[in-house]
Amino acid sequence: MNNGQKRKRPVFTNASRLALGSLAASLTLSSLGCSLIILLLAVTVGRAQAQQPELSKTEAMPQFRVERTIIANGGELLTIWARPVDQPTAAALRTEIQNEEIPLLSVLRDTLGDARRENDVFRQLWVHTYARPRLLQKAAALVPFLYNGLRPEPQVRSTSPPPAIIDLSDTDSSVWRRLFASGITRVLIDQPLLKSSVHSYQRNFAAYRRSNLMRALTILSLYGNQRKDDSPFSEEELIQLQAQLSLTEKTFGGIVDKTRLLSFQEKQSASLHDTRGHNWELLRRQAEASGLYIEPLRLSETTITHALLWFPDDYRAGIESTNDRPFEGRFLNIKNPFRDERLRRWQGYAETKYFDPENRALPSFARNSSEVKMIPLALYGLDFDKIPALLIDFRDPGNPKRRELSGRLINDITSDVLSISRYGNVYYFLARSAFDLVTRRRGIDISQPSRVRSVTELKLLLSFGPNISKGLREQLDDGLQRLSVNPLETSSPAENKLALAQYKALLAYSHRPNGLPARLERERSAEAMHLVHRGLDAKLLRLANIVTLGHYTHHEKMTSELVQQLDNKRQLAYHIRHLREVAKSSPLIEVAWEMEKVLPSLRFIAENASAKDNEAAKVVGAIFSRTEDFPAKDLCLSALKKIGNKLAIREMVRIYNDNAVATEWRNACAVYLGMPPHPRSTVGVSAESQTDLAGLP
C-alpha cells in the first residue's frame, strides 16, 4: 500500500456535505452562522489530507554508521551509531550529548581470526539502553500491583561490562533454562504474597527486556533500509539477527532451526507491513467520517508506524452546535471531541499547519499558503493486528494506561491472589476463553504486546525524527512517561546518556585481556564440547547447564586440531543453510539462482561432509532433484557418496528408483549401491565420479 497516496482523499468530505445540508435546512440566524463556519473550515482543512511531499531520506530517518572494533583472539565488535535530534526536554543532559552520536547497539562476531564469512557466528548482542536495574528499581519490581515507572538516574560502573540482552549463538539453552526456572518457581513457592512478588518481578523484568529487544529489532530494520554494499553486515546476516530477536518472544522460538530464519522473517515483515497498512486505512476512514485530521509519523521514508489525530481549533466556538456530528469511537477509543467542553477551554499545546494551493502540507509559512490551527487529540501505534493501539490521549492522559492495565490486573488477581489457573478451573477456563475470543474478534487493544513495540518505536522516533516540532516532542515524551508501568524502565531523556556510558564500559571490557577476548575463548571451548562429547555424555552436560541456570558450562581445551574441526563445522552449517534456501526457492534451481553461487556449497559438502551430517544428505538429495545442471548433479552424487550413512543411501535409492531421472545418473547410484545397472549405457557422468563410485561396494 502506498501510504502517501492513501492520504490524497480529504477527510472532511463528509463534513462538507453535513455543513451544506445544515445550510439548506437551517432557518435561524445562529444555525446559519454555525453552518457557514463549518463549511469554511471544511474547505480549508480538507486540504490537510492531501498528499504531503515525500521526505528526503536524510530527513525521514537517521543516518547510521557502523564502527568496527577488533577483538583479540579473533573477533570484532560491530556498533551501530546514529545522531539524535536536539531534545529540549532533556535540558540538563543536552549540554553533554548535544551534537554527539549515540551508540544504539553492539554485536560480537566470532571470526576465528580469518576473513571468511562462512565460519563467522554472532554471539552477544548489547542494546545500550538495557542496563542493570538499581536496587530501588529491583525492590519496586517485587511489589505486587505496582504499575508505575520510577525512572531514576541510571548508574553504570565502568569496571564491569553491561549485560548482553541475548546470546545469538546459544538461544536454545535460554529457552530450557527459562522453562526450568518457571517450573521450579511454581512448584516450590506456594505462599500467596511471596508468589505474587516473584511473579511481579519476573513479569517486570521480562517486559523490560522485551522493550529493549523491540528497540534492537527496530534499529536493525531501519539500518537494513540504508545498508550499503560496503556494510560490515550482509543482508542475510541482518535478516538472521532480526529473526532471532523476533523469535525470542515466542516460548520455543530459541530452538527454531536457523535454516528457517529467512522464511520466518519474510513472513513477519509482510505481516507487519499489512497490519500497518490496514490500521492506517482504519484511522483514515474514521477521521474522514468524523471530520478530523490524521497525520502519519514515519520511522523511515516508506514506513508509517504511528498516526496523530488532530482537532481543528476553529471548531471550538461551535462545539455546542456540532454535538450531533457523526463520531465513531469504535476504533479511536477516545471521547467525542465535538461534545467535550475541555476543548472549548483548551489552553494546552496547539500547532499551526500550512498548506499550499495544491493541498500539500508545508514545513512553514510560504506565499499563497493557508494556515489551520490544530489541537492534538491522540497518538496511535499501528502494529496491533486488529485495530490501532491508543498510546497517548492528550485530553485524558490516564486513558491508555487504564486500557493497558485492565487485562493485566485481571491476570494478577486470578493467578496471584485467588490462585486460579486457567487449566485448573473449568469455569474460569470457559469464561477466560470466551473473553479472549471476544477481545480478539473485536480488536480490543487492552494489555497488548504490540503496544510495547509501538512505544519503543515512538522513543526512537522522538530521538531521531527531525520532522517533529519541539513542542510536540515535549508533549509526546510526557505522554510516554505517563504510560510507563514498569519500575525497571529508564526515563527517555536519560537513555542517551545511559547509552554512551554503557558503550564506554563495553569498550573498556573489550580491551582487557581477561575481558571480552577471554570470554570469547571460553564460549568457543563450550561450543567445541559438541565435537568431543556425543550421545548420552552430551545430553548430561547439557542438562547440567540447564539445571544450574547456566552457571555450569563444560569447556574443552582448545587445540589447533579442535579449532580446525570447529571451523569445518561452522562452514558446513553455513553451506547447508544456503543450499536449503536454494532448494526451497524454485522447482528448478536454475530459474532463480546462478549456479556459480550454488556449486561452491555443493563442492564444500562433497569434500568435507561426514557420516554424521544427516542434514547435508537431505539437502543434497533435494538439490539433485531440482536441477538439470550437470556439474551440480555430479557434485550431489559425490557428496552423498562422501557422507555414506543410512540417510545418504536412502537418497541414492530414491534416485535409482526414480524413472524421471536420466539413466546415467541412476546407473551411477547403482554402482555405489551394488544394484544391477539399467540397460542403457552410462554416459554423461564425469570420469572422476565414475572412478570414485566404481571402487565402492
XYZ file of C-alpha atoms in Angstrom:
697
model
C 0.000 0.000 0.000
C 1.281 3.434 -0.858
C 0.665 5.321 2.349
C 1.254 8.663 0.748
C -1.400 8.076 -1.885
C -3.908 6.967 0.742
C -3.858 10.473 2.153
C -4.960 12.184 -1.026
C -8.665 11.881 -0.175
C -9.843 14.779 2.017
C -11.075 13.638 5.394
C -13.544 16.489 5.513
C -15.662 15.307 2.580
C -18.474 14.157 4.866
C -18.047 17.257 6.983
C -18.583 19.421 3.925
C -21.778 17.573 2.989
C -23.051 17.909 6.536
C -22.345 21.625 6.536
C -24.133 22.117 3.197
C -27.124 20.150 4.473
C -27.267 22.267 7.595
C -27.066 25.416 5.494
C -30.051 24.353 3.407
C -32.143 23.153 6.322
C -31.390 25.799 8.950
C -33.742 28.754 9.155
C -32.402 30.535 12.198
C -29.545 33.006 12.072
C -27.475 31.153 14.677
C -27.706 27.854 12.799
C -26.787 29.582 9.562
C -23.732 31.116 11.189
C -22.527 27.793 12.587
C -23.042 26.109 9.244
C -21.020 28.757 7.467
C -18.196 28.284 9.958
C -18.190 24.531 9.431
C -18.316 24.917 5.647
C -15.442 27.377 5.591
C -13.333 25.175 7.845
C -14.116 22.085 5.811
C -12.882 23.757 2.631
C -9.734 24.976 4.378
C -8.802 21.949 6.448
C -9.871 19.483 3.797
C -6.564 20.316 2.189
C -4.859 18.844 5.238
C -5.378 15.336 3.979
C -3.844 15.990 0.594
C -0.618 14.170 -0.001
C 2.330 15.660 1.800
C 5.570 15.956 -0.132
C 7.780 12.926 0.361
C 10.540 13.490 2.869
C 14.046 13.020 1.646
C 15.950 10.106 3.071
C 18.145 12.395 5.148
C 15.061 13.988 6.727
C 12.916 10.885 7.107
C 15.254 8.666 9.060
C 18.551 8.862 10.938
C 21.784 8.228 9.102
C 23.555 5.272 10.632
C 27.171 4.277 10.649
C 28.846 1.101 11.882
C 32.023 1.153 13.941
C 34.234 -1.939 13.848
C 36.439 -2.742 16.861
C 38.893 -5.635 16.538
C 38.872 -8.034 19.489
C 41.859 -10.199 20.383
C 41.504 -13.971 19.824
C 39.709 -13.488 16.527
C 36.590 -11.385 16.963
C 35.147 -7.994 16.160
C 32.656 -5.722 17.875
C 30.225 -4.026 15.481
C 28.428 -0.965 16.862
C 25.616 0.930 15.111
C 25.648 4.690 15.770
C 23.208 7.491 14.923
C 22.948 11.197 15.694
C 19.866 12.258 17.701
C 17.979 15.481 17.197
C 18.094 18.154 19.873
C 15.667 17.278 22.663
C 14.561 20.297 24.721
C 13.010 18.046 27.372
C 16.474 16.952 28.473
C 17.826 20.402 29.290
C 20.193 19.089 31.927
C 21.567 16.381 29.672
C 21.634 18.291 26.409
C 24.873 20.062 27.217
C 26.609 16.695 27.476
C 25.175 14.866 24.485
C 24.168 17.631 22.086
C 25.672 17.117 18.617
C 27.089 13.759 19.699
C 26.377 10.476 18.000
C 24.710 7.859 20.181
C 25.675 4.156 20.191
C 22.488 2.175 19.694
C 23.552 -1.472 19.794
C 26.659 -3.632 19.541
C 27.056 -7.223 18.433
C 30.065 -9.509 18.845
C 31.075 -11.501 15.772
C 33.369 -14.513 16.269
C 35.533 -14.672 13.133
C 38.077 -17.313 14.259
C 40.716 -14.803 13.184
C 40.225 -15.092 9.406
C 38.428 -13.143 6.681
C 35.983 -15.890 5.647
C 32.341 -15.080 6.335
C 31.315 -18.732 6.107
C 32.739 -19.582 9.540
C 31.562 -16.454 11.374
C 28.969 -16.614 14.140
C 27.281 -13.852 16.081
C 27.469 -14.134 19.830
C 26.317 -11.484 22.327
C 24.181 -8.522 21.367
C 24.080 -5.427 23.567
C 21.366 -2.779 23.457
C 22.955 0.217 25.110
C 19.751 1.305 26.862
C 19.481 -2.115 28.538
C 21.188 -1.762 31.928
C 21.255 -3.482 35.274
C 18.438 -2.013 37.383
C 19.313 -0.150 40.543
C 18.488 -1.648 43.944
C 15.498 0.674 44.353
C 14.087 -0.458 41.000
C 14.521 -4.143 41.884
C 12.730 -3.621 45.174
C 9.872 -1.797 43.439
C 9.622 -4.534 40.802
C 8.900 -7.023 43.608
C 5.895 -5.080 44.866
C 2.645 -6.645 43.582
C 0.211 -4.356 41.785
C 2.746 -1.521 41.496
C 2.132 -0.313 37.968
C 4.275 2.775 37.743
C 7.718 3.649 36.446
C 10.300 5.095 38.853
C 12.704 6.371 36.186
C 15.717 7.068 38.454
C 19.016 8.384 37.162
C 20.891 5.343 35.757
C 24.309 4.422 37.091
C 26.864 2.473 35.070
C 30.040 1.061 36.564
C 32.936 1.395 34.139
C 34.702 -1.555 35.778
C 32.035 -4.105 34.811
C 30.599 -4.876 31.372
C 26.968 -4.070 30.566
C 24.590 -7.038 30.353
C 24.055 -8.579 26.930
C 20.398 -8.828 26.032
C 20.744 -12.086 24.071
C 23.348 -14.710 23.190
C 22.701 -15.279 19.496
C 24.918 -18.366 19.331
C 23.057 -20.253 22.082
C 19.380 -19.286 22.002
C 18.063 -22.773 22.743
C 19.724 -23.039 26.171
C 17.950 -19.912 27.364
C 14.589 -21.468 26.425
C 15.112 -24.551 28.606
C 16.597 -22.552 31.476
C 13.614 -20.182 31.454
C 11.120 -23.055 31.448
C 13.031 -24.855 34.194
C 13.166 -21.741 36.404
C 9.465 -21.068 35.854
C 8.537 -24.640 36.775
C 10.666 -24.624 39.924
C 9.124 -21.318 40.989
C 5.594 -22.664 40.622
C 6.373 -25.882 42.488
C 8.401 -24.523 45.423
C 6.613 -21.240 46.107
C 3.071 -21.602 47.383
C 2.834 -18.695 49.842
C 0.500 -16.181 48.086
C 2.351 -12.953 48.907
C 5.783 -14.354 48.040
C 4.395 -15.964 44.915
C 2.821 -12.688 43.838
C 6.084 -10.807 44.423
C 8.127 -13.301 42.413
C 5.624 -13.223 39.548
C 5.620 -9.424 39.633
C 9.407 -9.272 39.348
C 9.523 -11.870 36.574
C 6.863 -10.026 34.589
C 8.522 -6.618 35.016
C 11.928 -7.977 34.079
C 10.505 -9.764 31.014
C 8.700 -6.578 29.905
C 11.881 -4.501 30.364
C 13.882 -6.965 28.296
C 11.132 -7.153 25.657
C 11.086 -3.394 25.157
C 14.843 -3.365 24.525
C 14.573 -6.355 22.187
C 11.990 -4.393 20.206
C 14.375 -1.439 20.168
C 17.134 -3.612 18.704
C 14.728 -5.072 16.164
C 13.614 -1.616 15.024
C 17.187 -0.326 14.787
C 18.258 -3.273 12.647
C 15.225 -2.811 10.400
C 15.998 0.888 9.899
C 19.663 0.175 9.286
C 18.767 -2.538 6.783
C 16.836 0.034 4.736
C 20.022 2.119 4.468
C 22.542 -0.695 4.162
C 25.218 -0.120 1.539
C 27.404 -2.569 -0.316
C 30.390 -1.878 1.942
C 28.410 -2.546 5.118
C 30.012 -4.938 7.640
C 26.612 -6.648 7.823
C 25.407 -8.677 4.876
C 21.712 -8.703 4.034
C 21.475 -12.329 5.125
C 23.072 -11.519 8.492
C 20.643 -8.672 9.160
C 17.702 -10.947 8.395
C 19.131 -13.605 10.701
C 19.556 -11.095 13.532
C 16.025 -9.736 13.154
C 14.527 -13.215 13.010
C 16.334 -14.364 16.152
C 15.223 -11.262 18.046
C 11.619 -11.757 16.917
C 11.637 -15.434 17.880
C 12.962 -14.663 21.352
C 9.479 -13.509 22.370
C 7.967 -16.882 21.472
C 8.063 -19.667 24.045
C 10.072 -22.102 21.918
C 11.418 -19.532 19.474
C 15.012 -20.073 20.572
C 15.075 -23.663 19.311
C 13.897 -22.871 15.782
C 16.347 -24.178 13.193
C 18.488 -21.406 11.720
C 17.671 -22.610 8.232
C 14.114 -21.381 8.792
C 15.068 -17.870 9.902
C 14.881 -16.323 6.438
C 11.382 -17.586 5.654
C 10.183 -16.657 9.155
C 11.452 -13.082 8.844
C 9.923 -12.687 5.395
C 6.515 -13.699 6.775
C 6.952 -11.434 9.785
C 7.868 -8.420 7.658
C 4.991 -8.993 5.237
C 2.521 -9.438 8.099
C 3.707 -6.275 9.878
C 3.534 -4.275 6.646
C -0.039 -5.432 6.019
C -1.030 -4.726 9.621
C 0.278 -1.168 9.495
C -1.432 -0.543 6.188
C -4.706 -1.949 7.500
C -4.582 0.163 10.659
C -3.675 3.299 8.747
C -6.674 2.787 6.492
C -8.967 2.285 9.507
C -7.772 5.515 11.068
C -8.034 7.417 7.797
C -11.633 6.344 7.296
C -12.583 7.131 10.885
C -11.005 10.564 10.605
C -12.792 11.197 7.334
C -16.145 10.145 8.768
C -15.678 12.337 11.853
C -14.193 15.375 10.162
C -10.801 15.141 11.905
C -7.271 15.406 10.585
C -4.854 12.461 10.660
C -1.113 12.832 10.219
C 1.391 9.970 9.820
C 4.631 9.725 11.768
C 7.410 7.893 9.959
C 10.419 5.963 11.161
C 11.562 5.578 7.547
C 10.693 7.087 4.190
C 8.479 4.119 3.349
C 7.002 3.013 6.674
C 4.318 4.697 8.770
C 4.499 3.401 12.346
C 2.301 5.917 14.202
C -0.544 8.310 13.471
C -1.558 11.586 15.117
C -5.195 12.646 15.280
C -5.868 16.417 15.305
C -8.926 18.557 16.076
C -9.304 21.873 14.166
C -9.143 24.787 16.587
C -11.823 26.675 14.636
C -14.412 24.079 15.701
C -14.145 25.109 19.339
C -16.531 28.066 19.006
C -19.272 25.833 17.600
C -18.901 22.757 19.817
C -22.436 23.008 21.158
C -23.981 23.266 17.699
C -21.863 20.439 16.305
C -22.528 17.854 19.022
C -24.733 15.922 16.612
C -21.876 15.386 14.182
C -21.135 11.721 13.433
C -18.322 10.397 15.593
C -17.319 6.741 15.672
C -15.256 5.931 18.739
C -15.113 2.194 17.957
C -11.518 2.273 16.742
C -10.449 5.643 18.125
C -11.109 4.781 21.815
C -11.363 8.457 22.828
C -14.268 10.628 23.928
C -16.267 12.552 21.354
C -14.362 15.820 20.831
C -17.473 17.558 19.479
C -19.149 17.177 22.890
C -16.117 17.920 25.036
C -16.200 21.225 26.850
C -12.498 20.822 27.653
C -11.660 21.590 24.047
C -13.585 24.867 24.184
C -11.436 25.947 27.140
C -8.274 24.353 25.736
C -5.092 26.094 26.846
C -2.697 23.273 26.027
C -0.497 22.592 23.053
C -1.728 23.502 19.578
C 0.071 23.622 16.270
C -0.402 25.690 13.130
C -0.123 23.796 9.867
C 0.363 25.334 6.440
C -0.861 24.084 3.068
C -0.106 25.226 -0.457
C -2.759 25.780 -3.179
C -2.272 22.150 -4.261
C -3.333 20.925 -0.794
C 0.144 19.790 0.177
C 1.480 20.323 3.689
C 4.341 22.787 4.006
C 7.001 22.805 6.733
C 6.459 26.550 7.339
C 4.543 29.562 6.094
C 5.035 30.348 2.426
C 3.492 32.677 -0.109
C -0.097 31.772 -1.092
C -0.275 29.208 1.705
C -3.240 28.762 4.034
C -2.924 28.056 7.728
C -5.004 25.879 10.038
C -4.576 25.714 13.809
C -4.819 22.168 15.195
C -5.227 20.654 18.677
C -3.759 17.145 19.178
C -6.289 14.544 20.263
C -4.481 11.191 20.314
C -1.498 9.214 19.103
C -1.865 5.643 17.823
C 0.564 2.804 17.169
C -0.127 0.797 14.019
C 1.447 -2.549 14.986
C -1.548 -4.247 16.640
C -3.030 -6.809 14.254
C -6.690 -5.798 14.739
C -7.027 -2.071 15.318
C -4.674 0.844 16.027
C -3.483 0.808 19.651
C -4.030 4.028 21.599
C -0.733 5.248 23.060
C -1.396 8.850 24.103
C -4.702 10.609 24.815
C -3.921 14.320 25.136
C -7.231 15.142 26.897
C -7.224 12.108 29.226
C -3.604 11.016 29.873
C -4.721 8.092 32.031
C -6.868 6.507 29.328
C -4.105 4.477 27.549
C -2.654 3.298 30.856
C -6.042 2.093 32.080
C -6.506 0.127 28.859
C -3.044 -1.361 29.237
C -3.577 -2.433 32.839
C -7.153 -3.694 32.608
C -6.172 -7.120 31.313
C -3.038 -7.319 33.465
C -4.966 -6.615 36.653
C -7.376 -9.464 35.938
C -4.462 -11.867 35.408
C -2.707 -10.787 38.601
C -5.782 -11.136 40.778
C -6.816 -14.541 39.446
C -3.349 -16.122 39.418
C -1.619 -14.499 42.414
C -4.443 -13.598 44.805
C -7.125 -16.189 44.059
C -4.654 -18.836 42.779
C -6.971 -19.763 39.935
C -5.341 -21.457 36.981
C -6.806 -21.408 33.518
C -6.230 -25.148 33.235
C -7.131 -25.985 36.844
C -10.628 -24.489 36.964
C -13.045 -25.385 34.201
C -15.365 -22.431 34.873
C -12.533 -19.924 34.726
C -11.193 -21.650 31.625
C -14.528 -21.268 29.819
C -15.035 -17.665 30.944
C -11.496 -16.606 30.045
C -11.602 -18.369 26.682
C -14.850 -16.561 25.827
C -13.361 -13.236 26.935
C -10.214 -13.771 24.847
C -12.302 -14.760 21.835
C -14.386 -11.584 22.036
C -11.386 -9.298 22.505
C -9.548 -10.910 19.587
C -12.548 -10.770 17.265
C -13.453 -7.195 18.132
C -9.870 -5.992 18.273
C -9.801 -4.506 21.772
C -6.383 -3.005 22.494
C -6.026 -3.978 26.167
C -2.760 -5.363 27.514
C -1.342 -5.955 24.059
C 2.334 -6.874 23.490
C 2.228 -4.786 20.302
C 1.945 -1.670 22.494
C 5.470 -2.398 23.782
C 6.805 -2.341 20.240
C 4.908 0.830 19.360
C 6.182 2.604 22.474
C 9.742 1.554 21.678
C 9.399 2.784 18.103
C 7.990 6.072 19.344
C 11.007 6.582 21.623
C 13.308 6.150 18.628
C 11.095 8.463 16.593
C 11.347 11.162 19.246
C 15.127 10.754 19.451
C 15.917 10.671 15.737
C 12.860 12.045 13.892
C 13.669 15.594 12.716
C 10.180 16.192 11.279
C 8.591 16.561 14.759
C 8.340 20.048 16.242
C 9.962 20.703 19.622
C 6.662 21.480 21.307
C 5.030 18.309 20.035
C 8.110 16.320 21.006
C 7.700 17.513 24.593
C 4.034 16.539 24.632
C 4.715 13.085 23.245
C 7.578 12.476 25.637
C 5.379 13.486 28.577
C 2.695 11.091 27.339
C 5.242 8.267 27.163
C 6.317 8.886 30.748
C 2.689 8.689 31.891
C 2.230 5.406 30.010
C 5.135 3.762 31.843
C 4.012 0.838 34.029
C 7.372 -0.817 34.722
C 9.621 0.220 37.644
C 12.664 -1.120 35.776
C 12.355 1.272 32.851
C 14.672 4.224 32.320
C 13.319 7.678 31.548
C 13.543 8.730 27.911
C 15.716 11.854 28.484
C 18.305 9.740 30.332
C 18.535 6.980 27.716
C 21.103 8.739 25.519
C 23.374 9.400 28.475
C 22.958 5.789 29.570
C 23.826 4.514 26.078
C 27.100 6.472 25.997
C 28.110 5.260 29.462
C 27.286 1.634 28.668
C 29.207 1.717 25.394
C 32.310 3.120 27.118
C 32.111 0.326 29.701
C 31.772 -2.288 26.959
C 34.688 -0.837 25.008
C 36.902 -0.913 28.094
C 35.842 -4.522 28.705
C 36.725 -5.478 25.127
C 40.288 -4.162 25.504
C 41.074 -6.052 28.720
C 42.825 -9.416 28.128
C 40.677 -11.009 30.825
C 37.572 -9.317 29.462
C 35.849 -9.885 26.141
C 38.772 -11.790 24.494
C 38.822 -14.301 27.374
C 35.044 -14.602 27.242
C 35.208 -15.275 23.518
C 37.731 -18.066 24.087
C 35.536 -19.658 26.777
C 32.491 -19.634 24.541
C 34.450 -21.283 21.725
C 35.553 -24.034 24.091
C 31.930 -24.544 25.158
C 30.906 -24.740 21.501
C 33.611 -27.342 20.873
C 32.079 -29.573 23.543
C 29.656 -30.913 20.919
C 32.607 -32.048 18.787
C 34.160 -34.097 21.580
C 31.140 -35.374 23.512
C 28.203 -37.044 21.788
C 25.233 -39.123 22.732
C 24.473 -39.528 26.423
C 27.543 -37.577 27.569
C 26.491 -34.505 25.617
C 22.923 -34.710 26.956
C 24.093 -34.962 30.563
C 26.406 -31.978 30.178
C 23.575 -30.001 28.610
C 21.242 -30.956 31.461
C 23.801 -29.758 33.995
C 23.887 -26.385 32.256
C 20.080 -26.097 32.371
C 19.682 -27.212 35.995
C 22.325 -24.743 37.192
C 20.667 -21.972 35.125
C 23.803 -21.548 33.035
C 26.273 -21.272 35.914
C 27.963 -24.513 34.902
C 29.183 -24.900 31.340
C 31.575 -27.609 30.220
C 34.654 -26.299 28.398
C 37.151 -28.109 26.198
C 40.801 -27.252 25.926
C 41.194 -25.584 22.558
C 43.908 -27.138 20.356
C 44.757 -26.338 16.748
C 43.041 -29.550 15.671
C 39.883 -28.694 17.588
C 39.848 -25.171 16.132
C 40.056 -26.692 12.643
C 37.150 -29.006 13.404
C 35.153 -26.063 14.692
C 35.968 -24.129 11.536
C 34.764 -27.007 9.321
C 31.603 -27.440 11.384
C 30.661 -23.772 11.029
C 31.378 -23.704 7.302
C 29.378 -26.862 6.769
C 26.417 -25.393 8.670
C 26.639 -22.242 6.552
C 26.618 -24.169 3.261
C 23.744 -26.408 4.391
C 21.656 -23.328 5.261
C 22.488 -21.798 1.915
C 21.511 -24.923 -0.037
C 18.253 -25.210 1.910
C 17.257 -21.747 0.787
C 18.254 -22.645 -2.761
C 16.192 -25.838 -2.701
C 13.094 -24.040 -1.387
C 13.244 -21.188 -3.867
C 12.070 -22.903 -7.063
C 11.241 -26.347 -8.517
C 14.086 -25.697 -10.971
C 17.048 -24.039 -9.296
C 18.475 -22.542 -12.478
C 15.413 -20.312 -12.806
C 16.005 -18.469 -9.511
C 19.749 -18.872 -8.921
C 23.017 -18.509 -10.742
C 24.688 -21.894 -10.488
C 28.037 -20.222 -9.785
C 26.597 -19.335 -6.366
C 25.385 -22.882 -5.718
C 28.321 -25.005 -6.842
C 30.806 -23.831 -4.134
C 28.464 -25.028 -1.388
C 27.989 -28.403 -3.077
C 31.725 -28.715 -3.556
C 32.465 -27.963 0.094
C 29.980 -30.607 1.273
C 31.375 -33.150 -1.208
C 34.866 -32.568 0.187
C 34.215 -32.120 3.912
C 30.960 -33.850 4.920
C 30.972 -36.980 7.057
C 28.605 -39.752 8.100
C 27.346 -37.579 10.987
C 25.842 -34.970 8.656
C 22.266 -36.104 8.085
C 21.087 -32.601 7.208
C 23.690 -32.407 4.472
C 22.409 -35.644 2.945
C 18.827 -34.337 2.915
C 19.618 -31.044 1.287
C 21.978 -32.544 -1.303
C 19.293 -35.024 -2.313
C 16.795 -32.183 -2.678
C 19.224 -30.181 -4.829
C 19.799 -33.177 -7.122
C 16.055 -33.442 -7.803
C 15.686 -29.709 -8.554
C 18.450 -29.093 -11.045
C 19.377 -30.125 -14.560
C 22.873 -28.712 -14.277
C 25.456 -31.429 -14.995
C 28.224 -30.287 -12.588
C 25.666 -29.772 -9.807
C 24.247 -33.306 -10.170
C 27.758 -34.685 -10.301
C 28.691 -32.918 -7.044
C 25.452 -34.066 -5.391
C 26.268 -37.721 -6.045
C 29.845 -37.207 -4.874
C 28.552 -35.612 -1.659
C 26.128 -38.473 -0.993
C 28.953 -40.923 -1.548
C 31.175 -38.953 0.838
C 28.523 -38.945 3.591
C 27.670 -42.613 3.108
C 25.295 -43.021 6.062
C 21.799 -44.536 6.035
C 20.150 -41.292 5.010
C 22.568 -40.802 2.106
C 21.973 -44.380 0.953
C 18.219 -43.775 1.163
C 18.563 -40.691 -1.056
C 20.574 -42.654 -3.624
C 17.996 -45.467 -3.604
C 15.318 -42.854 -4.264
C 17.292 -41.512 -7.204
C 17.889 -45.050 -8.518
C 14.147 -45.826 -8.429
C 13.032 -42.500 -9.927
C 12.019 -43.087 -13.559
C 12.203 -39.326 -14.232
C 15.962 -39.362 -13.603
C 18.262 -39.935 -16.577
C 19.621 -43.487 -16.857
C 23.254 -42.428 -16.492
C 22.635 -40.948 -13.031
C 20.633 -43.974 -11.906
C 23.462 -46.254 -13.035
C 25.969 -44.141 -11.097
C 23.891 -44.775 -7.976
C 23.672 -48.475 -8.882
C 27.462 -48.751 -8.861
C 27.575 -47.397 -5.328
C 24.601 -49.382 -4.065
C 25.667 -52.662 -5.643
C 22.448 -52.870 -7.658
C 22.083 -54.034 -11.265
C 22.561 -51.202 -13.771
C 19.823 -50.064 -16.076
C 20.008 -51.412 -19.647
C 21.068 -48.217 -21.347
C 24.735 -47.265 -21.337
C 26.090 -44.832 -18.786
C 27.034 -41.511 -20.395
C 27.308 -38.010 -19.113
C 28.858 -38.754 -15.735
C 32.359 -37.423 -15.204
C 35.207 -39.918 -15.353
C 36.352 -38.829 -11.904
C 32.950 -39.583 -10.355
C 32.698 -42.922 -12.154
C 36.110 -43.929 -10.892
C 35.223 -42.924 -7.332
C 31.885 -44.707 -7.386
C 33.188 -47.832 -9.066
C 35.569 -48.567 -6.239
C 32.778 -48.610 -3.642
C 30.807 -51.718 -2.571
